[in-house]
PDB file of C-alpha atoms in Angstrom:
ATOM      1  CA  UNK E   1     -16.454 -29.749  14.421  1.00 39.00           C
ATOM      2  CA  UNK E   2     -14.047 -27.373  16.140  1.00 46.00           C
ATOM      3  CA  UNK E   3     -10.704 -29.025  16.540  1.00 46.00           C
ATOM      4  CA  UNK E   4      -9.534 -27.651  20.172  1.00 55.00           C
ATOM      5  CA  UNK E   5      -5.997 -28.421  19.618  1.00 55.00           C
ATOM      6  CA  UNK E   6      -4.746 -26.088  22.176  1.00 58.00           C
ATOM      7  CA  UNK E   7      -6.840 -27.589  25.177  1.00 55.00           C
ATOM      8  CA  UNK E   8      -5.502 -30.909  23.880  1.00 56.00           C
ATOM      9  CA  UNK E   9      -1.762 -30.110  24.089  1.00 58.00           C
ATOM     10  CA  UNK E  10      -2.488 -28.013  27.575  1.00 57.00           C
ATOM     11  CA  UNK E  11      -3.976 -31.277  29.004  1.00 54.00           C
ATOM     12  CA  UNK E  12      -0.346 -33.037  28.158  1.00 56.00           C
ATOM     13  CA  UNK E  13       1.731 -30.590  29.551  1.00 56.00           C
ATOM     14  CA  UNK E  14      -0.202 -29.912  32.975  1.00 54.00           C
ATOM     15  CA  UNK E  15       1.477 -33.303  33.657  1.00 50.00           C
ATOM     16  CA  UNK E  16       4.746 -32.698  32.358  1.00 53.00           C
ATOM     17  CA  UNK E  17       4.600 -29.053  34.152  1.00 49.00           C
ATOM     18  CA  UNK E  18       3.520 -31.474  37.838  1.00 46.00           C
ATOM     19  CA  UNK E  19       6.658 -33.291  37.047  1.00 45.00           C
ATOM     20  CA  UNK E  20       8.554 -30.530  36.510  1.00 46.00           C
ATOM     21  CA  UNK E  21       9.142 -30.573  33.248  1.00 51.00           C
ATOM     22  CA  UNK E  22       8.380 -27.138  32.028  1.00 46.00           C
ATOM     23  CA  UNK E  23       7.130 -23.373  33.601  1.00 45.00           C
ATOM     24  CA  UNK E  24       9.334 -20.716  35.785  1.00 44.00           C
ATOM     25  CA  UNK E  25       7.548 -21.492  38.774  1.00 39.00           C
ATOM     26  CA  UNK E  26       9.044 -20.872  42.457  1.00 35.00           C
ATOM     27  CA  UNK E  27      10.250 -23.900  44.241  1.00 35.00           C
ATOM     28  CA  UNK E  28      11.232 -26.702  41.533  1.00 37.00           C
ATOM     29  CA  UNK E  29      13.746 -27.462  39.151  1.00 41.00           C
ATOM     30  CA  UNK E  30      13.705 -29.543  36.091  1.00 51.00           C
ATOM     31  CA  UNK E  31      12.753 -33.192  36.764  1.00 54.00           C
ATOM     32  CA  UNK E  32      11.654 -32.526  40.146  1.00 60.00           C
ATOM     33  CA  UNK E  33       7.713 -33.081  41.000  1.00 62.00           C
ATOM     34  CA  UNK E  34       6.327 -29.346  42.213  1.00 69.00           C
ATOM     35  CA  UNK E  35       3.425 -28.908  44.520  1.00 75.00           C
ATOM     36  CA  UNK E  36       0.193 -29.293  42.928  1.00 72.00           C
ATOM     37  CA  UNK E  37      -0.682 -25.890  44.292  1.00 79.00           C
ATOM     38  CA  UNK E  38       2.713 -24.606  42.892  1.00 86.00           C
ATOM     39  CA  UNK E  39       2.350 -21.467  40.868  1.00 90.00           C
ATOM     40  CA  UNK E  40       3.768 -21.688  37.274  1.00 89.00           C
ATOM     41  CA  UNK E  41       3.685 -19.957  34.092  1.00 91.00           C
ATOM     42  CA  UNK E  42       3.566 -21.942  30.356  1.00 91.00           C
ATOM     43  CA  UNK E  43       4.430 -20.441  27.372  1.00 92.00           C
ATOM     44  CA  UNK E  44       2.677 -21.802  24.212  1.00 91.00           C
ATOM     45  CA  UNK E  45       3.878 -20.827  20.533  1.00 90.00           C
ATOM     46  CA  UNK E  46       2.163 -19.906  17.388  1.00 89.00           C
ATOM     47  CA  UNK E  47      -0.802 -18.229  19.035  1.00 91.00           C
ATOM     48  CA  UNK E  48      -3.688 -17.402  16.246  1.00 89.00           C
ATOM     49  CA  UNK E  49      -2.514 -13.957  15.155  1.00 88.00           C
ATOM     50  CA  UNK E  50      -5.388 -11.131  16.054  1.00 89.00           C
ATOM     51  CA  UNK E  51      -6.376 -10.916  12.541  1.00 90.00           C
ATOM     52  CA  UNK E  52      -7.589 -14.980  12.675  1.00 90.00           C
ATOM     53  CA  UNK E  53     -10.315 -13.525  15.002  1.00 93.00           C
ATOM     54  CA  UNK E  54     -12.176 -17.178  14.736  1.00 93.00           C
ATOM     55  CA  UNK E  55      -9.293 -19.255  15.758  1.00 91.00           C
ATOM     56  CA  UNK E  56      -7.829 -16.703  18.548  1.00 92.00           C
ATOM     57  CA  UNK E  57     -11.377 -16.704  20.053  1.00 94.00           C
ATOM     58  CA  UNK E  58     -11.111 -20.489  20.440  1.00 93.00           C
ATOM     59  CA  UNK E  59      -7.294 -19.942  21.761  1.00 91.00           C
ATOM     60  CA  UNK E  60      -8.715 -17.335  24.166  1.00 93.00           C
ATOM     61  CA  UNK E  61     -11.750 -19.652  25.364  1.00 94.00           C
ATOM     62  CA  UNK E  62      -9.321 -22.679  25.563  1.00 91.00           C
ATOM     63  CA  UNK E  63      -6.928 -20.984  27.951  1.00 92.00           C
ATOM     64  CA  UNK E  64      -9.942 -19.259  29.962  1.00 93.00           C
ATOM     65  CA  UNK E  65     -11.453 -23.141  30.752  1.00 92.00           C
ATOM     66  CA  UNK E  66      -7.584 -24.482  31.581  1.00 90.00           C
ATOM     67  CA  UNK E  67      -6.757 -21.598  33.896  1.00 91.00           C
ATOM     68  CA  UNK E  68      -9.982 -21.680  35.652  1.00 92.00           C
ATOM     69  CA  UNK E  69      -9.440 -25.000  36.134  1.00 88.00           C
ATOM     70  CA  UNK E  70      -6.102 -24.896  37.127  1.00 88.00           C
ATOM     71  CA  UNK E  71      -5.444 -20.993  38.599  1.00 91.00           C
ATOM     72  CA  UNK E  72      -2.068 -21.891  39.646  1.00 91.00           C
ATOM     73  CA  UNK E  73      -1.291 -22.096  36.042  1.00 90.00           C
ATOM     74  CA  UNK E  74      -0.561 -18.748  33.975  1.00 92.00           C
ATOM     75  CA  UNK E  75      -1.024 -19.755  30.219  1.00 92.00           C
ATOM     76  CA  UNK E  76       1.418 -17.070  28.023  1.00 93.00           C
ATOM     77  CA  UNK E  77       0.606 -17.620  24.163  1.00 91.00           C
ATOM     78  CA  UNK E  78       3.269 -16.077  21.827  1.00 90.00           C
ATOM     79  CA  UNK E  79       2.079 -14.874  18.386  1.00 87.00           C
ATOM     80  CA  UNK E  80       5.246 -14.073  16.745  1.00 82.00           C
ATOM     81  CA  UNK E  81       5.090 -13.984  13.067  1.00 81.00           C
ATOM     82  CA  UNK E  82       6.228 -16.656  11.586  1.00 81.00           C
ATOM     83  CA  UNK E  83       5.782 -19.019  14.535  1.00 83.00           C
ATOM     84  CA  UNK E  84       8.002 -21.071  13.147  1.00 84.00           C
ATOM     85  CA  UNK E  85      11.191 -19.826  11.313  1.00 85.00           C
ATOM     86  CA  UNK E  86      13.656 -22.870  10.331  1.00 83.00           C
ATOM     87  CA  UNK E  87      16.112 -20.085  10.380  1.00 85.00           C
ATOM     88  CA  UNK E  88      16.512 -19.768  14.190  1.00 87.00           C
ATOM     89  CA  UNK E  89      14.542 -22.713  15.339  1.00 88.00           C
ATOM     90  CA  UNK E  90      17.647 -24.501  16.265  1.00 87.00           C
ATOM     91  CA  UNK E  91      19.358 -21.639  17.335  1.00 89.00           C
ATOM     92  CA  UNK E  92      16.231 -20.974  20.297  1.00 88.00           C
ATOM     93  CA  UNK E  93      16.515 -24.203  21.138  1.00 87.00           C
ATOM     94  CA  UNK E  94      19.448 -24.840  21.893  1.00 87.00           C
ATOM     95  CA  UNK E  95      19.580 -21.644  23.222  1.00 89.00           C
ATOM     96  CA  UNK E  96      16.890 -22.331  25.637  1.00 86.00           C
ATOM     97  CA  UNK E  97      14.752 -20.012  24.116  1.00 88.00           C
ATOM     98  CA  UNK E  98      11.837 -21.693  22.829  1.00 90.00           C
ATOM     99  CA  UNK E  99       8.711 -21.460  24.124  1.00 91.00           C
ATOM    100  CA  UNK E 100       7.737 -24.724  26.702  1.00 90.00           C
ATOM    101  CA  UNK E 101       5.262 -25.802  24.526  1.00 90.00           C
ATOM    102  CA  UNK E 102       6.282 -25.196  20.767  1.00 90.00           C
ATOM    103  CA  UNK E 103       5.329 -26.197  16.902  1.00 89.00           C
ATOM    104  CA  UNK E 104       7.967 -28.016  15.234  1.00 88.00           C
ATOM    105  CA  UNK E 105       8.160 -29.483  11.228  1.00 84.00           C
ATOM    106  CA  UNK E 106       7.448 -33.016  10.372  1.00 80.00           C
ATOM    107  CA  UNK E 107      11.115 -32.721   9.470  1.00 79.00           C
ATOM    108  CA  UNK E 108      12.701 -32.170  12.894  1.00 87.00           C
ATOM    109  CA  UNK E 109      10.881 -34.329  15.229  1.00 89.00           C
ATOM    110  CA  UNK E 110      13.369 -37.283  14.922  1.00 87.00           C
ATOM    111  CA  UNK E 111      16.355 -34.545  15.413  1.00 88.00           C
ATOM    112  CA  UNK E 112      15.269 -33.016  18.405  1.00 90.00           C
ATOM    113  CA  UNK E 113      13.713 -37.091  20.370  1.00 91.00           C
ATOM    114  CA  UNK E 114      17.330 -38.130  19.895  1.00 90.00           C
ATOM    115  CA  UNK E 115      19.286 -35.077  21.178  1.00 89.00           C
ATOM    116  CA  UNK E 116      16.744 -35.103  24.481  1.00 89.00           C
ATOM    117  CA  UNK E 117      15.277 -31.805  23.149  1.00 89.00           C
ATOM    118  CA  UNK E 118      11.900 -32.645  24.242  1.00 90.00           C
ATOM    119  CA  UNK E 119       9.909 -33.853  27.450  1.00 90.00           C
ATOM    120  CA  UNK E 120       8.865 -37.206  27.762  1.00 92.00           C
ATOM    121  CA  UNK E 121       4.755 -36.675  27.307  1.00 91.00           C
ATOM    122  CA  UNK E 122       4.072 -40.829  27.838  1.00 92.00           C
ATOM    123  CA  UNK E 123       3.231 -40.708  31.067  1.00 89.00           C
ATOM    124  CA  UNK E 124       0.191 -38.131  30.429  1.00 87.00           C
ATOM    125  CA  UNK E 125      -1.052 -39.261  27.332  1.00 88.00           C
ATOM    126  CA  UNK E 126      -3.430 -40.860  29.269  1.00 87.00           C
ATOM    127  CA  UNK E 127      -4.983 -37.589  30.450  1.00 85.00           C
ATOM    128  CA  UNK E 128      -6.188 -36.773  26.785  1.00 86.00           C
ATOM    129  CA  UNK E 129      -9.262 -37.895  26.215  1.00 85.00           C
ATOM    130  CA  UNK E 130      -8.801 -38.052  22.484  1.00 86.00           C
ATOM    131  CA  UNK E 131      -5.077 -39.323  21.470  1.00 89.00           C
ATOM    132  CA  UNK E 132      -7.503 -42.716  20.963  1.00 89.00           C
ATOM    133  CA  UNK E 133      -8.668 -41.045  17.749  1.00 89.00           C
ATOM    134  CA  UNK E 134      -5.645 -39.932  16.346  1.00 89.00           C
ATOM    135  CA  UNK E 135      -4.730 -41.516  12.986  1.00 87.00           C
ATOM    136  CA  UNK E 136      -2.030 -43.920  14.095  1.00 89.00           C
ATOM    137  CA  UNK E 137       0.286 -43.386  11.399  1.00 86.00           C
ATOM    138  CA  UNK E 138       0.045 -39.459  12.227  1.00 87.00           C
ATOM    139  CA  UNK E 139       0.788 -40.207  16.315  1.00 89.00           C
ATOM    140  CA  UNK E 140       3.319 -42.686  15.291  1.00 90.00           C
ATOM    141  CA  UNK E 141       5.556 -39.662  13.775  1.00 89.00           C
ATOM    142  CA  UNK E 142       5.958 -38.622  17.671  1.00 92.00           C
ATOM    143  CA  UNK E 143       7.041 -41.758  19.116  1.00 92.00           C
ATOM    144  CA  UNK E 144      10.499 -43.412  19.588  1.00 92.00           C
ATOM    145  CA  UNK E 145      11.452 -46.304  21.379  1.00 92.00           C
ATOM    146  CA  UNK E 146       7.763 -47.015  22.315  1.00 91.00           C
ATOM    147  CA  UNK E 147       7.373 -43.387  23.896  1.00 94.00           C
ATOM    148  CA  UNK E 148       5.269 -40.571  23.264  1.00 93.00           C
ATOM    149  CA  UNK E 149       7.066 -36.785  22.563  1.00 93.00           C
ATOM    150  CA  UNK E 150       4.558 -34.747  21.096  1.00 91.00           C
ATOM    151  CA  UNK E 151       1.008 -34.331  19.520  1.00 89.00           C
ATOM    152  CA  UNK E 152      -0.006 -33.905  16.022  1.00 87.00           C
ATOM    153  CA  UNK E 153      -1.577 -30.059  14.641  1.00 80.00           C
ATOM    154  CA  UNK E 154      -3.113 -30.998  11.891  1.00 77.00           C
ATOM    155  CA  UNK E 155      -2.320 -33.260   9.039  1.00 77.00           C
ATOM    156  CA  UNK E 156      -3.459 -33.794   5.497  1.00 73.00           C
ATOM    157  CA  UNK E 157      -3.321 -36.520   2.649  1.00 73.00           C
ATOM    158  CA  UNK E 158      -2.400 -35.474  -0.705  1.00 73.00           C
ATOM    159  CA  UNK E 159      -3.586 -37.818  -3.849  1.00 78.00           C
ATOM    160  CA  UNK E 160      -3.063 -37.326  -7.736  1.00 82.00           C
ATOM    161  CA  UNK E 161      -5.852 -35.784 -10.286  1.00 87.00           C
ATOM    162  CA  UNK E 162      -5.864 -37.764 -13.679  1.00 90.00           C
ATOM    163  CA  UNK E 163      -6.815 -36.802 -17.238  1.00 92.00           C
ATOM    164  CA  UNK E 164      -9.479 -39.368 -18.266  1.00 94.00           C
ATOM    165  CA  UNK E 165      -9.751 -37.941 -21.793  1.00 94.00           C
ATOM    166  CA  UNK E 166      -5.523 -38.327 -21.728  1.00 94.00           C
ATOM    167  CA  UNK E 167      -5.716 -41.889 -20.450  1.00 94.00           C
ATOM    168  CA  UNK E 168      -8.460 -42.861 -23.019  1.00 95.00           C
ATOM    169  CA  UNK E 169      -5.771 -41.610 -25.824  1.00 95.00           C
ATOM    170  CA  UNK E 170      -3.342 -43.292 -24.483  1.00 95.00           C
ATOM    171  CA  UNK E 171      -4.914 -46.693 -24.434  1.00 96.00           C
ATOM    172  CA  UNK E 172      -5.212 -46.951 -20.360  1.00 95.00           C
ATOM    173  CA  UNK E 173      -8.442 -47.759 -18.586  1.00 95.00           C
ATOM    174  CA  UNK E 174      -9.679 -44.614 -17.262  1.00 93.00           C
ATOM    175  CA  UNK E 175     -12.212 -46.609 -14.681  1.00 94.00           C
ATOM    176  CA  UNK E 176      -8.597 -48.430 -13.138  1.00 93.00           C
ATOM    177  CA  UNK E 177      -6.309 -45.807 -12.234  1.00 92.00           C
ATOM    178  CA  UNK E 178      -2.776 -46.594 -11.096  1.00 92.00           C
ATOM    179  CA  UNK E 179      -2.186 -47.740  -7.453  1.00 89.00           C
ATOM    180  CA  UNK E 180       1.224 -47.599  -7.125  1.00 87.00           C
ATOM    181  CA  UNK E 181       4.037 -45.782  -8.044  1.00 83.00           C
ATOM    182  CA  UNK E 182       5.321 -48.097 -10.702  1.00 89.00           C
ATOM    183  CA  UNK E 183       2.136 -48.472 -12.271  1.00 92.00           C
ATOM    184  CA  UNK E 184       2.072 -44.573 -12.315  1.00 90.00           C
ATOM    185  CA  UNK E 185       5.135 -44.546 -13.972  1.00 90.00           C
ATOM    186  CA  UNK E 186       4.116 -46.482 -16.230  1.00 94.00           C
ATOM    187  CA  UNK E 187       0.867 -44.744 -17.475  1.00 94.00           C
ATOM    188  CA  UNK E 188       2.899 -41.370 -17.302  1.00 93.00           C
ATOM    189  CA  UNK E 189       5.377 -42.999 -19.917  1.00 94.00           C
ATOM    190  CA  UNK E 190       2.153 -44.266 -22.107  1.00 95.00           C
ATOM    191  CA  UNK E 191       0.829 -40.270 -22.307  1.00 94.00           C
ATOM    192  CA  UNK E 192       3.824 -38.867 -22.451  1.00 94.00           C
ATOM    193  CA  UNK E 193       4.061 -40.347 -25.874  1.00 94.00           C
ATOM    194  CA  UNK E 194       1.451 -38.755 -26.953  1.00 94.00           C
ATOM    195  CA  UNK E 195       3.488 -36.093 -27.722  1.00 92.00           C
ATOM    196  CA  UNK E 196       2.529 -32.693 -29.481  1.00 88.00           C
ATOM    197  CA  UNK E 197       3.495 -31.604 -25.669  1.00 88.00           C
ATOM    198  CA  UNK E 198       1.650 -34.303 -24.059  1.00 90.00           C
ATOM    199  CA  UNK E 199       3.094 -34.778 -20.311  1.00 89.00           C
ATOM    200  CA  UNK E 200       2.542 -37.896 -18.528  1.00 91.00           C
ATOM    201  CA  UNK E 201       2.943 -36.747 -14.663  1.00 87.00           C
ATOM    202  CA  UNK E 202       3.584 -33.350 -13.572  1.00 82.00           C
ATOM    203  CA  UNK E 203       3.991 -31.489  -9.729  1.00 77.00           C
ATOM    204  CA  UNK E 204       3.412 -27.976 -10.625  1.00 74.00           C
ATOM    205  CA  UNK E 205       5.691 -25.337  -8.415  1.00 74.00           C
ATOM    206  CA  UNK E 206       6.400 -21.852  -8.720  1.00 72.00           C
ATOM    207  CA  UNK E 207       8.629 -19.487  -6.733  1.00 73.00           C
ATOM    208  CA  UNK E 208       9.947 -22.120  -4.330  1.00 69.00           C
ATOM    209  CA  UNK E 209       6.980 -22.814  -3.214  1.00 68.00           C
ATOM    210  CA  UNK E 210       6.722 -26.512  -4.175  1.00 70.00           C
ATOM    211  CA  UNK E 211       8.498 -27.918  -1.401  1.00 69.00           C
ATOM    212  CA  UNK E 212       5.711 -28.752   0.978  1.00 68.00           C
ATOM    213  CA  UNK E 213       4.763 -31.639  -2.060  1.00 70.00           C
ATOM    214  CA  UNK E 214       7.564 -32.386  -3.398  1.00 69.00           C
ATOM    215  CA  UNK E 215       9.439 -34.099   0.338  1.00 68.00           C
ATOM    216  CA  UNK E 216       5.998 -35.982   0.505  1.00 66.00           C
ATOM    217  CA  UNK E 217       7.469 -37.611  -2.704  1.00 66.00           C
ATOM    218  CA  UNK E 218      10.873 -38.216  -1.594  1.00 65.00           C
ATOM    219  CA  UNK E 219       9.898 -40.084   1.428  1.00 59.00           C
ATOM    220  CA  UNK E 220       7.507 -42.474  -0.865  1.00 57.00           C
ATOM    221  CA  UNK E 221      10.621 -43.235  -2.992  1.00 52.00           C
ATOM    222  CA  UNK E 222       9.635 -41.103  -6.162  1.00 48.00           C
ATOM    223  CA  UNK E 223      13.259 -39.808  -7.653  1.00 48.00           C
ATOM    224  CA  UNK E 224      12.893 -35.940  -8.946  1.00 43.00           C
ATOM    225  CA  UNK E 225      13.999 -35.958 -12.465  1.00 42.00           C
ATOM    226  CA  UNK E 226      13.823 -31.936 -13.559  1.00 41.00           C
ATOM    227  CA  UNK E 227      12.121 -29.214 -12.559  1.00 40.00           C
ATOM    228  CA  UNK E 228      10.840 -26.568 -14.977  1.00 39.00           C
ATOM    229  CA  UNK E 229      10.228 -23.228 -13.895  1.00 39.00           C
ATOM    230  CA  UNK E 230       6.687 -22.363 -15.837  1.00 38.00           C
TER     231      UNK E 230
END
């Protein structure tokens, strides 16, 4: 199923842009309502890149449906590469750079709700039609103080492979994995005893590229003991 995440986040902010809330049009100013006939202009970050010809023909088609249903509304996308660069992000916003509707990491969305970075979306959420599917622990990463800032991308749920020939070995039940972090410390301990090289519980990483798997871990509670460059 096609995941129209653009025409999702374009049906949020034609409300906040109504209140004011976002665009370069003529004759408002932030926080004040414009005319519903009040020409405006959006800009939109991390537009599919030309070579993702599937996803910036859905982008294309997305904008093509808003605008014809809204003509007053000019939809800019901006397909800088990266779209998101933690080494200016703060910088453009602050700066008043960033584009009115932007990406930002799982990382920063508490940081920018409590310095008033972001528009209030509550009041719309309404308007989308599917916010009553999202996974409520992925929405709930958006919300402070019972109020709605932003919409989730895309998320993902990560889980852990395990050796049943290892656990056999190592005198575990291979048909009763562990279910929580103690237990998998635990069974880690068991294999790592093995030894001849044996490791009980491993997050493989390479070129600084582990990072994306290993903050999963910290928020859980799991404490980094080494990491081996392999």
């Amino acid at each position: 199923m096609r995941s129209r995440i653009l025409a999702t986040l374009l049906t949020a902010v034609l409300g906040a842009t109504a209140a004011g809330c976002g665009g370069d049009g003529a004759g408002g100013t932030d926080g004040a309502p414009l005319d519903a006939g009040t020409k405006v202009s959006v800009t939109v970050g991390c537009m599919p890149a030309k070579s993702q010809e599937a996803q910036r023909k859905e982008w294309n088609e997305d904008v093509a449906a808003f605008q014809k249903l809204h003509p007053n509304i000019t939809i800019e996308g901006k397909d800088a590469f990266p779209c998101i660069d933690p080494q200016t992000f703060q910088a453009k916003l602050a700066g008043g750079q960033m584009e009115d509707v932007f990406y930002v990491y799982f990382t920063d969305v508490q940081n920018i709700v409590r310095h008033g970075q972001v528009a209030d979306l509550t009041p719309y959420i309404g308007q989308v039609k599917q916010y009553k599917n999202l996974d409520p622990t992925v929405a709930k990463v958006f919300k402070e103080g019972g109020k709605v800032y932003g919409l989730p991308r895309q998320n993902y749920t990560m889980g852990l492979f395990y050796n049943r020939k290892l656990f056999t070995k190592a005198g575990l039940n291979p048909d009763a994995p562990p279910k929580t972090w103690a237990e998998v410390r635990d069974a880690a301990k068991k294999i790592s005893a093995l030894g001849d090289g044996v490791v009980g519980y491993a997050e493989l990483s390479s070129k600084n590229q582990g990072g994306w798997h290993f903050t999963p871990n910290g928020f859980r509670g799991a404490t980094m003991i080494a990491v081996c460059n392999w």
